[in-house]
Short mmCIF file of C-alpha atoms in Angstrom, two decimals:
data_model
loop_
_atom_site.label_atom_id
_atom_site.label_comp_id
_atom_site.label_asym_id
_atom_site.label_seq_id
_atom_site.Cartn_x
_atom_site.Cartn_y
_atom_site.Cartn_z
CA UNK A 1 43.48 3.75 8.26
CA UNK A 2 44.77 0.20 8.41
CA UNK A 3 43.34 -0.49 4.91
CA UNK A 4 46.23 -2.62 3.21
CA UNK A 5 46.42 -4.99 6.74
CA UNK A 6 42.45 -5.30 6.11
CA UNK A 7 42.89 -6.30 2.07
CA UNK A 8 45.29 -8.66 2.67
CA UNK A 9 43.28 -10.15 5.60
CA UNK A 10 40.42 -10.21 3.36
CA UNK A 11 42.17 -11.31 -0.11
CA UNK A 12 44.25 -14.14 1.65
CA UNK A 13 42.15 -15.37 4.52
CA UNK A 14 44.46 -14.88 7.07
CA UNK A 15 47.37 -12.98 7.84
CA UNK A 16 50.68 -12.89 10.07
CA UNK A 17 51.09 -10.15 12.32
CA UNK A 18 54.97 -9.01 11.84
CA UNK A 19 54.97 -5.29 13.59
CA UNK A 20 53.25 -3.62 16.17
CA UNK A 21 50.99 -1.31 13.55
CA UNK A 22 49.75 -4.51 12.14
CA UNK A 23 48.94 -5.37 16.02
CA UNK A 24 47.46 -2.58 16.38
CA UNK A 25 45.31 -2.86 13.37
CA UNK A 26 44.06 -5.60 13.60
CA UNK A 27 42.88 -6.05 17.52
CA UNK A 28 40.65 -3.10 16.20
CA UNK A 29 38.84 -5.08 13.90
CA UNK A 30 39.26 -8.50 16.10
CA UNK A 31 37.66 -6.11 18.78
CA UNK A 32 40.59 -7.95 21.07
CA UNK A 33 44.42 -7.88 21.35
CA UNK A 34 46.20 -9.08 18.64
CA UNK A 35 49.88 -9.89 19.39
CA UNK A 36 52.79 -9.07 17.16
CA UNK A 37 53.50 -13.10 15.99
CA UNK A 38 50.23 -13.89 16.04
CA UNK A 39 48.71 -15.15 13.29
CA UNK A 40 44.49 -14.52 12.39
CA UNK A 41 42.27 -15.92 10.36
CA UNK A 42 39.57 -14.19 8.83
CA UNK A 43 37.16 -16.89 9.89
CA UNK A 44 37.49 -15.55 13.72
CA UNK A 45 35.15 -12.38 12.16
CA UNK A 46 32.69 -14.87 11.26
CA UNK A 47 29.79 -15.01 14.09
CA UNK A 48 28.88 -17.55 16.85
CA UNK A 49 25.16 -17.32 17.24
CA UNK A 50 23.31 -18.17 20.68
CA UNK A 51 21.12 -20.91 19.44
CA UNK A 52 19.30 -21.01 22.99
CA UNK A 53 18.73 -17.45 22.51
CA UNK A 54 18.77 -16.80 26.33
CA UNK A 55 21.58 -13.63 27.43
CA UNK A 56 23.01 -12.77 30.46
CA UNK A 57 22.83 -8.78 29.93
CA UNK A 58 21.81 -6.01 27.22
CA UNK A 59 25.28 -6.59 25.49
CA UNK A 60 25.30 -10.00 25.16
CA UNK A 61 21.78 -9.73 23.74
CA UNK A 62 23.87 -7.43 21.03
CA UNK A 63 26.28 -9.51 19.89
CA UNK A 64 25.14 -12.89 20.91
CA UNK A 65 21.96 -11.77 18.49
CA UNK A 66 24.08 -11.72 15.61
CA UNK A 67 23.75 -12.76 12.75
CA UNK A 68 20.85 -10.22 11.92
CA UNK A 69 18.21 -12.40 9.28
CA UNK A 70 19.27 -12.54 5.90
CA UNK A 71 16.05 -12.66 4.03
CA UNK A 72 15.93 -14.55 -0.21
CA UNK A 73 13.38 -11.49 -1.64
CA UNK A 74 14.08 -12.61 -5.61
CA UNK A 75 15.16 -15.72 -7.95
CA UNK A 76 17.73 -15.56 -10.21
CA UNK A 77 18.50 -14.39 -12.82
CA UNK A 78 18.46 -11.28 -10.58
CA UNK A 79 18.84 -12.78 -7.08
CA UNK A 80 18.53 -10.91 -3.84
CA UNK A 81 19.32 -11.07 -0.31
CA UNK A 82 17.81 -8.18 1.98
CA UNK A 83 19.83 -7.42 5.16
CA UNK A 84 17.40 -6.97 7.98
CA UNK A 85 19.67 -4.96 10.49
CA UNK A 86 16.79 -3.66 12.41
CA UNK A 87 16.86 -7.35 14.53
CA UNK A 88 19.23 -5.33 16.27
CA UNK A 89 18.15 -4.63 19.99
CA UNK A 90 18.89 -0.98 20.90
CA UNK A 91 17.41 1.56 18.06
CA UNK A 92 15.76 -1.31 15.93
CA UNK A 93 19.01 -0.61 13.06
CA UNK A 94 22.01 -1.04 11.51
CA UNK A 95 23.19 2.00 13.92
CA UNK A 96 23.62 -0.44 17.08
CA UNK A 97 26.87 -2.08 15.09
CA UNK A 98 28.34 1.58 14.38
CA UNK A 99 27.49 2.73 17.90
CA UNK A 100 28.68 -0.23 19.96
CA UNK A 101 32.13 0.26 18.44
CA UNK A 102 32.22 3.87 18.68
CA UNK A 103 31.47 3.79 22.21
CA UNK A 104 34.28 1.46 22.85
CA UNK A 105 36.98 3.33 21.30
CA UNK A 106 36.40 6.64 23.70
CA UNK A 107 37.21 7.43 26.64
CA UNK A 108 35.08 9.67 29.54
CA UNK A 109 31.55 9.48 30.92
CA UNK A 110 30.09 12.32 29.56
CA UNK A 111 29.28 12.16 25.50
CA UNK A 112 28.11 14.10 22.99
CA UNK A 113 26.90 13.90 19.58
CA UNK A 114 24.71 15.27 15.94
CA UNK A 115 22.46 12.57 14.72
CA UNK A 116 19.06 12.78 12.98
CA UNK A 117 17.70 9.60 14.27
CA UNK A 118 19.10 6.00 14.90
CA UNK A 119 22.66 6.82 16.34
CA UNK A 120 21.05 9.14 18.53
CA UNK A 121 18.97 5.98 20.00
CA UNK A 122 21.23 3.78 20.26
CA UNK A 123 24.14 6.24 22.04
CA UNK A 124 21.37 7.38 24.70
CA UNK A 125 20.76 3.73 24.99
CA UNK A 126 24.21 1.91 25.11
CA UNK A 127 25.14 4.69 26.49
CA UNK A 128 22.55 3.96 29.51
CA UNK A 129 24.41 -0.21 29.22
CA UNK A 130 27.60 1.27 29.82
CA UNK A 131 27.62 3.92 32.28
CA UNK A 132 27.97 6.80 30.04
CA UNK A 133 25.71 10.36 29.84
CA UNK A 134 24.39 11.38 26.69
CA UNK A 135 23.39 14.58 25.07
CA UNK A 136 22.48 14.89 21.52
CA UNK A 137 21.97 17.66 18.90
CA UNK A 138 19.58 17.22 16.28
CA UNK A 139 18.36 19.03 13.00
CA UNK A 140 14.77 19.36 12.79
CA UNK A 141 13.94 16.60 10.57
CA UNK A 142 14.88 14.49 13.09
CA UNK A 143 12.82 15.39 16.10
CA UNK A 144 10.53 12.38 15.73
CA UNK A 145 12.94 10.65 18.13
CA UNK A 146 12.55 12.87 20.97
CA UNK A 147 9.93 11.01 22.57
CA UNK A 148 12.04 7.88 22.50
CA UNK A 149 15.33 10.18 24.25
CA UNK A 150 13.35 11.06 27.07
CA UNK A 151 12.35 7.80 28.19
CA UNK A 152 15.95 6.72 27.64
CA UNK A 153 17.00 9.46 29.30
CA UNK A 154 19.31 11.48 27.09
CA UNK A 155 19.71 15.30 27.26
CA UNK A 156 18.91 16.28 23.70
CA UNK A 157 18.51 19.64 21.53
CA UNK A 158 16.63 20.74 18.28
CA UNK A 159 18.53 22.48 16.48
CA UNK A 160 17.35 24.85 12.97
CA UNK A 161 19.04 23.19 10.49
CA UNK A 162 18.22 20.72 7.80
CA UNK A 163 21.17 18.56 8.06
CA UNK A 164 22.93 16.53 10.54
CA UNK A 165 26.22 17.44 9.66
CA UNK A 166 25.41 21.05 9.76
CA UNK A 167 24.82 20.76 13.89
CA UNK A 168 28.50 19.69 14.14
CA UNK A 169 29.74 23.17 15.49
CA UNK A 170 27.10 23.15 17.99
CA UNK A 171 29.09 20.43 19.84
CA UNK A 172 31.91 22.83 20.29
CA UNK A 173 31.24 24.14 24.13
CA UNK A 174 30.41 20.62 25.25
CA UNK A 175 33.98 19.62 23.90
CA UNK A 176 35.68 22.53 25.90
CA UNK A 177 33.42 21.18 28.92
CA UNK A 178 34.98 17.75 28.76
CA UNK A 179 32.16 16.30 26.77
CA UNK A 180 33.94 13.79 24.76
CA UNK A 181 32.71 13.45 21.17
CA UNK A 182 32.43 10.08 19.32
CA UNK A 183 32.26 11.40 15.73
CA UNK A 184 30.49 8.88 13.80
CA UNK A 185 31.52 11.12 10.63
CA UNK A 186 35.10 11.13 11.12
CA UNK A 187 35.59 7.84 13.79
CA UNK A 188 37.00 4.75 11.59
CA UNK A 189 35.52 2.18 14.35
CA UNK A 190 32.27 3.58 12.22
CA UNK A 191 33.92 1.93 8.74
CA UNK A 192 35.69 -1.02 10.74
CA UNK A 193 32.47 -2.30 12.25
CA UNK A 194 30.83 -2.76 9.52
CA UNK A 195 33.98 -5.11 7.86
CA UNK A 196 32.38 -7.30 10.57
CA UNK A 197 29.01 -7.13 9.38
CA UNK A 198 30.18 -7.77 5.68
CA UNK A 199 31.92 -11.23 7.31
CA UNK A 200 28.90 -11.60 8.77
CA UNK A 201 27.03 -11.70 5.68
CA UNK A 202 29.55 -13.36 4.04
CA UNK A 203 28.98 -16.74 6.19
CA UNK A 204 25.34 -16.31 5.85
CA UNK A 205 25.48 -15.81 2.01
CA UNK A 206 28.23 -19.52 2.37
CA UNK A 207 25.18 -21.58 3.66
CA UNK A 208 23.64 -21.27 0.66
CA UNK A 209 26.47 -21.35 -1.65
CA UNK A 210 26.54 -17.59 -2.77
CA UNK A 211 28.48 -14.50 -3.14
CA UNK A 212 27.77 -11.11 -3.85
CA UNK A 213 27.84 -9.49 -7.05
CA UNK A 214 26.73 -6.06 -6.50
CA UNK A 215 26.06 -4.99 -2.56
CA UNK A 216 23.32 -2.02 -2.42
CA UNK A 217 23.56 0.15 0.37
CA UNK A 218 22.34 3.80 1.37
CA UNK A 219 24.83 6.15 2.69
CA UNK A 220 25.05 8.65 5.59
CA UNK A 221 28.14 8.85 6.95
CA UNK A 222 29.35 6.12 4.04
CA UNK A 223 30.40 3.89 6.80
CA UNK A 224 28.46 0.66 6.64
CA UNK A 225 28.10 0.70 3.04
CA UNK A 226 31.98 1.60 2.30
CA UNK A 227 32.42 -1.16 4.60
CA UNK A 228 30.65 -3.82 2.78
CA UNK A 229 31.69 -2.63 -0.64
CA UNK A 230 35.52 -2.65 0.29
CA UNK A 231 35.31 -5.96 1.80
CA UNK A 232 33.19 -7.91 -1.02
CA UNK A 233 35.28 -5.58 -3.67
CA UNK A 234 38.04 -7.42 -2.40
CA UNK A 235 37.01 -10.67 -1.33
CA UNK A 236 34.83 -11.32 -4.88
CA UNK A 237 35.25 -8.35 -7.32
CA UNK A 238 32.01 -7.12 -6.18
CA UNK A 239 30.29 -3.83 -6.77
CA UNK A 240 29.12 -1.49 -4.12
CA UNK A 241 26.51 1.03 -5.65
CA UNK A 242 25.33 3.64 -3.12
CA UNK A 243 21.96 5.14 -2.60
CA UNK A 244 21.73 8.98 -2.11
CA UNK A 245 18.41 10.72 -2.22
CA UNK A 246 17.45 12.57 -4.97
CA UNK A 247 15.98 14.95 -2.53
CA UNK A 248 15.49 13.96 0.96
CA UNK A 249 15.33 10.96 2.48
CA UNK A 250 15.97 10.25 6.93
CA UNK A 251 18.74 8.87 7.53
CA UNK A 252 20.92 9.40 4.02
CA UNK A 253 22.27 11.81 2.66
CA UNK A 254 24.46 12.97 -0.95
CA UNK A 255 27.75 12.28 -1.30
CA UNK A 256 29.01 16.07 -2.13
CA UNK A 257 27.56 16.91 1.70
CA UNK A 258 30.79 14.98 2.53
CA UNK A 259 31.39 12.00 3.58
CA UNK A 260 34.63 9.98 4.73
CA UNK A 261 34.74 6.60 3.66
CA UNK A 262 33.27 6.01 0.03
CA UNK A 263 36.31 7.07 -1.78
CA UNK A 264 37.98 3.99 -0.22
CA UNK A 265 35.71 2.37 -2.58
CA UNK A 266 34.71 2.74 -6.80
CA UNK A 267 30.73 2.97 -6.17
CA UNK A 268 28.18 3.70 -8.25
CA UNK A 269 25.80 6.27 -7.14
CA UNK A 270 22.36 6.04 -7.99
CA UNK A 271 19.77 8.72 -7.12
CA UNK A 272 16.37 7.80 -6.00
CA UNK A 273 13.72 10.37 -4.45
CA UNK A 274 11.59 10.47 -1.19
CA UNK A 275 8.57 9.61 -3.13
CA UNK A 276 10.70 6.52 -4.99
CA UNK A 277 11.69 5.72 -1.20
CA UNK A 278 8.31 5.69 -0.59
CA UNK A 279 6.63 3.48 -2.95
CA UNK A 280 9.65 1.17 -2.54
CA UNK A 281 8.33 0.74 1.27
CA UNK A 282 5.21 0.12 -0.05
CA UNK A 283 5.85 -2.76 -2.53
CA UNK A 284 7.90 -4.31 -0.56
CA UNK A 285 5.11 -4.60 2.42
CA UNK A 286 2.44 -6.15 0.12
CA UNK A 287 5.03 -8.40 -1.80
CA UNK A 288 6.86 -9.41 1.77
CA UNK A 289 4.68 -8.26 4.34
CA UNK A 290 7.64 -6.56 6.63
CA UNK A 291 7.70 -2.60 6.83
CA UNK A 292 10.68 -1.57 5.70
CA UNK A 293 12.03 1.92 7.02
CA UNK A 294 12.53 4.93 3.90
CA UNK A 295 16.08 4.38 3.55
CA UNK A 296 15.66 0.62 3.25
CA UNK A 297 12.58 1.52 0.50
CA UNK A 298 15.08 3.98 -1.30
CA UNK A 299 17.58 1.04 -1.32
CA UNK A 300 14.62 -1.34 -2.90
CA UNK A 301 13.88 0.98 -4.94
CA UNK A 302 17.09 1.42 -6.56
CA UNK A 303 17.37 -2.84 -7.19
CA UNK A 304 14.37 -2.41 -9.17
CA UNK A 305 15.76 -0.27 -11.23
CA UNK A 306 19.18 -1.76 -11.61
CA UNK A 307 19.06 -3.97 -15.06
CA UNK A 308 22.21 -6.43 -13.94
CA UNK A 309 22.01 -9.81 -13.35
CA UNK A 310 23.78 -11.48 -10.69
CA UNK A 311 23.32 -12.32 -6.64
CA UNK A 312 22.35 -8.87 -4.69
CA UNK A 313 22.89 -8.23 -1.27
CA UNK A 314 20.65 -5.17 -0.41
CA UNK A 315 21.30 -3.49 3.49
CA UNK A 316 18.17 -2.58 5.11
CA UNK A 317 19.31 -0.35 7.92
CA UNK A 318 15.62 -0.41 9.59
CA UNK A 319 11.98 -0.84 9.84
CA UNK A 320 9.10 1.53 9.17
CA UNK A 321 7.74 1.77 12.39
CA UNK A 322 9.77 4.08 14.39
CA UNK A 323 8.77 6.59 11.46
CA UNK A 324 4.67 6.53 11.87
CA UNK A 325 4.25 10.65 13.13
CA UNK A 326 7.01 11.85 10.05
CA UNK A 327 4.60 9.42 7.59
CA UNK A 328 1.65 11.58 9.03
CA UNK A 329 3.46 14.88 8.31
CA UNK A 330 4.05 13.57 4.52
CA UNK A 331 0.26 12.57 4.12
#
């Protein structure tokens, strides 16, 4: 990882590009090419939204979208800012950022993948925007997206096992086929996206003269909340602390099931159950009115529990609605 080019980037605002490494680096996260010489500002991560909102094609409609809505939920002395990643086009989530990246950094037509839900969306539909076949294992939990596969198109399999991680070997004689295999688990485009979205937030949080104090965030793979927490950790001294279901939970998972990116940041972990999760979605719909999806409840949740004071930025990777047939089987 390109972690000390990133901090410095971060801490300083800018940074000169003296070798090729550093190049190379960095036109990962600029998402162009950065020449050796070259000197980038940190500002250039910041976004450019389409205020005519009219796009030209399903990827401008991606990034041209951006920023996703920053939503004010509380007042200070405990004041929060909900991240409402499922304005994002493809699966409706946070997923679209980590998938858009992934799919950039691989080669080959033919693609293959675990997922128990969002990434699995938005590959078989990205993958559909740029010219790519999909097939995608996935654990049983997660076969409430099948419907949504088949009119995208994607090959997909149910597999018996409770976790996503767990489906990993299956991928093995797709590999050997010439399947190529993005690997949101192990792929650091996953961690380096989301760097963007913490910018992102970052010049959303500057209109209205804020930082973060503590970022909340639910973690999967770890990616998009490792992201935000080593970003604001080193832009403001802020705290990341993690959400990991006391039990179960779509679409996050505990941090001994392994993970890649959190020990790039000092989290705190905070447990919070499906039922928790639950009754987070719920309060939030009759305080806010919008239906938050489980993971985004279990993050809620866990801010109303936390006792600091300070500004909160809480990620809500989705909405409820892509959930409705699991909610029935929980009933």
């Amino acid at each position: 990882m390109c972690l000390k080019y990133y901090e410095a980037l971060i801490r300083d605002g800018g940074f000169k590009v003296g070798t090729v490494e550093e190049a190379s680096c960095l036109s990962y996260l600029f998402d162009r090419r950065v020449e050796v010489g070259e000197e980038v500002k940190l500002e250039e991560l910041y976004p450019t939204p389409n205020h005519h909102r009219v796009y030209l094609n399903s990827l401008d409609l991606l990034r041209g979208g951006w920023p996703t809505p920053l939503l004010k939920i509380s007042e200070r002395p405990k004041e929060a800012y909900a991240k409402l990643e499922w304005y994002n086009p493809f699966s409706g989530s946070v997923k679209d950022r980590t998938v858009y990246y992934l799919l950039k950094s691989v080669e080959g037509d033919r693609l293959v993948e675990v997922s128990s839900g969002n990434v699995a969306i938005a590959l078989a539909a990205l993958g559909n925007v740029m010219g790519k076949r999909v097939k995608i294992y996935i654990p049983t939990a997660g076969k409430y997206v099948t419907p949504l596969l088949d009119f995208l198109g994607a090959e997909w399999q149910v597999l018996d096992v409770s976790m996503t991680v767990e489906a990993l070997e299956h991928l093995e004689k797709d590999i050997r086929e010439g399947a190529v295999h993005p690997n949101q688990f192990g792929n650091d485009l996953n961690f380096i996206a989301h760097l963007r979205t913490a910018a992102e937030i970052d010049w959303q949080l500057s209109a209205v003269g804020r930082r973060p104090d503590y970022i909340v965030a639910g973690i999967g793979t770890s990616g998009h909340a490792s992201a935000l927490g080593f970003y604001f950790g080193v832009r403001y001294g802020a705290k990341l602390i993690a959400v990991q279901p006391k039990d179960w939970i779509p679409g996050i998972r505990r941090v001994e099931s392994g993970m890649k990116w959190i020990k790039y940041v000092n989290a705190e972990i905070l447990d919070i159950s499906l039922s928790e999760a639950l009754e987070g979605v719920r309060e939030f719909a009759r305080r806010h009115g919008l239906l938050i999806g489980p993971s985004a409840g279990a993050v809620y949740a866990a801010f109303s529990k936390i006792e600091y004071q300070g500004t909160f930025v809480l990620v809500f990777p989705d909405s409820l609605f892509k959930y409705t047939a699991l909610l029935e089987q929980l009933r």
